[in-house]
Coordinates of C-alpha atoms in Angstrom, one line a residue:
X249 CA -60.2 -141.8 8.0
X250 CA -63.9 -142.0 8.7
X251 CA -63.6 -139.7 11.8
X252 CA -62.2 -136.9 9.7
X253 CA -65.6 -136.4 8.0
X254 CA -67.8 -136.3 11.1
X255 CA -67.4 -132.5 11.5
X256 CA -68.1 -131.9 7.9
X257 CA -71.3 -134.0 8.0
X258 CA -72.5 -132.2 11.1
X259 CA -72.4 -128.8 9.4
X260 CA -74.0 -130.3 6.3
X261 CA -76.9 -131.5 8.4
X262 CA -77.3 -128.1 10.0
X263 CA -77.6 -126.5 6.6
X264 CA -79.9 -129.3 5.3
X265 CA -82.3 -128.9 8.1
X266 CA -82.3 -125.1 7.8
X267 CA -83.4 -125.2 4.2
X268 CA -85.6 -128.3 4.6
X269 CA -88.3 -126.1 6.2
X270 CA -89.1 -124.7 2.9
X271 CA -90.2 -128.1 1.6
X272 CA -92.9 -128.4 4.3
X273 CA -96.3 -126.7 4.5
X274 CA -96.6 -126.7 8.3
X275 CA -96.1 -124.2 11.0
X276 CA -95.2 -124.5 14.7
X277 CA -97.6 -124.1 17.6
X278 CA -97.6 -120.3 17.6
X279 CA -99.6 -120.2 14.3
X280 CA -102.3 -122.7 15.3
X281 CA -105.9 -121.5 15.5
X282 CA -108.3 -123.4 17.6
X283 CA -106.3 -126.6 17.2
X284 CA -106.5 -126.6 13.4
X285 CA -103.3 -126.9 11.4
X286 CA -102.6 -123.6 9.7
X287 CA -100.7 -123.5 6.4
X288 CA -97.4 -121.7 6.5
X289 CA -97.4 -118.2 5.1
X290 CA -94.4 -116.0 4.1
X291 CA -92.8 -114.6 7.2
X292 CA -95.3 -116.5 9.4
X293 CA -93.2 -118.7 11.7
X294 CA -91.2 -121.8 10.8
X295 CA -91.1 -125.5 11.3
X296 CA -87.4 -125.8 12.1
X297 CA -86.2 -125.6 15.7
X298 CA -82.5 -125.4 16.9
X299 CA -82.0 -126.4 20.5
X300 CA -79.1 -126.1 23.0
X301 CA -79.2 -129.2 25.2
X302 CA -77.7 -130.2 28.5
X303 CA -78.1 -133.8 29.9
X304 CA -76.9 -136.2 32.6
X305 CA -77.0 -139.9 32.2
X306 CA -76.9 -141.8 35.5
X307 CA -75.9 -145.5 35.6
X308 CA -74.6 -147.8 38.2
X309 CA -71.1 -147.5 36.7
X310 CA -70.7 -143.8 35.7
X311 CA -72.4 -140.4 35.3
X312 CA -72.2 -138.9 31.8
X313 CA -72.7 -135.2 31.6
X314 CA -72.9 -133.6 28.2
X315 CA -73.8 -130.5 26.2
X316 CA -74.7 -130.1 22.6
X317 CA -77.1 -129.2 19.9
X318 CA -80.4 -130.8 18.7
X319 CA -81.8 -130.1 15.2
X320 CA -85.6 -130.6 15.2
X321 CA -88.0 -130.4 12.3
X322 CA -91.8 -130.3 12.8
X323 CA -93.4 -132.4 10.0
X324 CA -96.8 -131.6 11.5
X325 CA -98.1 -129.9 14.7
X326 CA -98.0 -133.2 16.5
X327 CA -94.9 -135.0 15.2
X328 CA -91.3 -133.8 14.9
X329 CA -88.0 -135.6 14.0
X330 CA -84.6 -134.7 15.4
X331 CA -80.9 -135.4 15.5
X332 CA -78.6 -134.7 18.4
X333 CA -74.9 -134.0 18.7
X334 CA -73.3 -133.7 22.2
X335 CA -70.0 -134.1 24.0
X336 CA -69.1 -134.2 27.6
X337 CA -67.4 -136.3 30.3
X338 CA -67.8 -139.4 32.5
X339 CA -67.6 -137.7 35.9
X340 CA -66.5 -140.7 38.1
X341 CA -63.3 -141.7 36.1
X342 CA -62.4 -138.5 34.2
X343 CA -63.4 -140.2 31.0
X344 CA -65.0 -138.7 27.9
X345 CA -68.4 -139.0 26.5
X346 CA -70.1 -138.1 23.2
X347 CA -73.1 -138.9 21.1
X348 CA -73.8 -138.6 17.3
X349 CA -76.6 -140.0 15.1
X350 CA -75.9 -143.4 13.7
X351 CA -76.4 -142.1 10.2
X352 CA -73.5 -139.6 10.6
X353 CA -71.3 -142.4 11.8
X354 CA -72.2 -144.7 8.9
X355 CA -71.8 -141.8 6.3
X356 CA -68.0 -141.9 7.0
X357 CA -67.7 -145.3 5.3
X358 CA -68.7 -144.3 1.7
X359 CA -66.6 -141.2 2.1
X360 CA -63.7 -143.3 3.1
X361 CA -64.2 -145.4 -0.1
X362 CA -63.9 -142.3 -2.4
X363 CA -61.1 -142.9 -4.9
X364 CA -59.4 -139.6 -5.5
X365 CA -57.9 -140.9 -8.8
X366 CA -61.4 -141.8 -10.1
X367 CA -63.5 -138.7 -11.0
X368 CA -66.9 -140.4 -10.8
X369 CA -67.5 -140.7 -7.1
X370 CA -71.0 -139.1 -7.1
X371 CA -72.7 -142.2 -6.0
X372 CA -70.7 -142.5 -2.9
X373 CA -71.2 -138.8 -2.0
X374 CA -75.0 -139.2 -2.5
X375 CA -75.0 -142.2 -0.3
X376 CA -73.1 -140.4 2.4
X377 CA -75.5 -137.5 2.3
X378 CA -78.5 -139.7 2.5
X379 CA -77.1 -141.5 5.5
X380 CA -76.1 -138.3 7.3
X381 CA -79.5 -136.6 7.1
X382 CA -81.4 -139.6 8.5
X383 CA -83.1 -138.4 11.7
X384 CA -82.6 -140.5 14.9
X385 CA -85.5 -139.3 17.1
X386 CA -89.2 -139.1 16.7
X387 CA -91.3 -136.9 19.0
X388 CA -95.1 -137.0 19.5
X389 CA -96.6 -133.8 20.8
X390 CA -99.8 -133.5 22.8
X391 CA -100.8 -129.9 23.1
X392 CA -102.1 -128.3 26.4
X393 CA -102.8 -124.8 27.6
X394 CA -103.8 -123.3 24.3
X395 CA -100.7 -124.9 22.6
X396 CA -98.3 -123.1 25.0
X397 CA -97.3 -126.5 26.5
X398 CA -97.0 -129.9 25.0
X399 CA -96.4 -133.3 26.6
X400 CA -94.1 -135.1 24.2
X401 CA -93.2 -138.8 24.4
X402 CA -90.1 -139.5 22.3
X403 CA -88.0 -142.4 21.1
X404 CA -84.5 -142.7 19.8
X405 CA -84.3 -146.4 18.8
X406 CA -80.7 -146.4 17.9
X407 CA -77.8 -143.9 18.3
X408 CA -74.0 -144.0 18.5
X409 CA -72.4 -143.3 21.9
X410 CA -68.7 -142.7 22.5
X411 CA -67.2 -143.8 25.9
X412 CA -63.5 -143.0 26.6
X413 CA -62.4 -144.3 30.0
X414 CA -59.0 -143.9 31.7
X415 CA -57.6 -146.8 33.6
X416 CA -53.9 -147.0 34.8
X417 CA -53.0 -144.1 32.6
X418 CA -54.4 -145.9 29.6
X419 CA -57.3 -144.6 27.6
X420 CA -59.9 -147.2 26.4
X421 CA -62.2 -145.9 23.7
X422 CA -65.3 -147.5 22.3
X423 CA -68.3 -146.6 20.2
X424 CA -71.5 -148.4 21.2
X425 CA -75.0 -148.5 19.9
X426 CA -77.8 -147.4 22.3
X427 CA -81.4 -146.4 22.7
X428 CA -83.3 -143.7 24.5
X429 CA -87.0 -143.4 25.3
X430 CA -88.8 -140.9 27.5
X431 CA -91.0 -137.9 27.8
X432 CA -90.5 -134.1 27.3
X433 CA -92.5 -131.1 28.4
X434 CA -92.2 -128.2 25.8
X435 CA -93.1 -124.8 27.3
X436 CA -93.4 -122.2 24.5
X437 CA -92.9 -118.5 25.1
X438 CA -92.2 -115.3 23.3
X439 CA -94.3 -112.9 21.2
X440 CA -95.0 -115.6 18.5
X441 CA -94.1 -118.6 20.8
X442 CA -90.9 -118.8 18.9
X443 CA -88.9 -119.9 22.0
X444 CA -89.3 -123.1 24.0
X445 CA -87.7 -124.6 27.1
X446 CA -87.9 -128.3 27.5
X447 CA -87.1 -130.4 30.6
X448 CA -87.1 -134.1 29.9
X449 CA -86.5 -137.5 31.5
X450 CA -85.8 -140.8 29.9
X451 CA -84.3 -144.3 30.1
X452 CA -81.1 -144.8 28.1
X453 CA -79.3 -148.1 27.5
X454 CA -76.7 -149.7 25.3
X455 CA -77.3 -152.7 23.1
X456 CA -74.1 -154.5 24.0
X457 CA -74.4 -157.1 26.7
X458 CA -73.1 -156.3 30.2
X459 CA -73.1 -152.5 29.5
X460 CA -74.8 -150.0 31.9
X461 CA -78.3 -148.7 31.6
X462 CA -79.8 -145.8 33.5
X463 CA -82.0 -142.7 33.8
X464 CA -81.4 -139.7 31.6
X465 CA -82.4 -136.2 32.7
X466 CA -81.9 -132.8 31.2
X467 CA -83.3 -129.8 29.5
X468 CA -83.0 -127.9 26.3
X469 CA -83.8 -124.3 25.2
X470 CA -84.4 -123.6 21.6
X471 CA -85.8 -121.2 19.0
X472 CA -87.9 -121.7 15.8
X473 CA -86.3 -120.3 12.6

């Protein structure tokens, strides 16, 4: 039953991040002046960035290619938090691959405990919401070239990865916890530097023993809102 709520929680997180920007008093790199953080003004940029992302994860057992969305919120000019949702395939065995934040996965449990015959389920709904909006990635931004480029080390200490492999006409599915750590290069462009393209490289592994680890590469293109 838990899986039925994943799509609902995804759209909730999109909306939550869209409106969360109003709670912060920061702006993105396009509004910095001489490296000093400039307070956000009405109509003057935003701290929320929506990214389209494409990645390939290469291990000694499979290649996982995926596409998805990343929701990124700048809490300052030098730090942002993000969550990523993607889906794709395992290219060497025609399997399936996917990734969701761990909080979204865990949020399905309190929702599955909701008792429709009992009207007071607010506590479970609040718990599900709190879990779902937990970010999974932290990015540290080092500005270069008048803030038009940043070098950004990042870490995703724990996330949920779906592997669906096909063997002898039988599908074997599993959800496994993993980590990702690497570096991104953000290249900002546009009249107000509202667009960015970001190549990145990282190391991704799974916490379960005897599972594959390997290099991750990809890029994302996004816009501030």
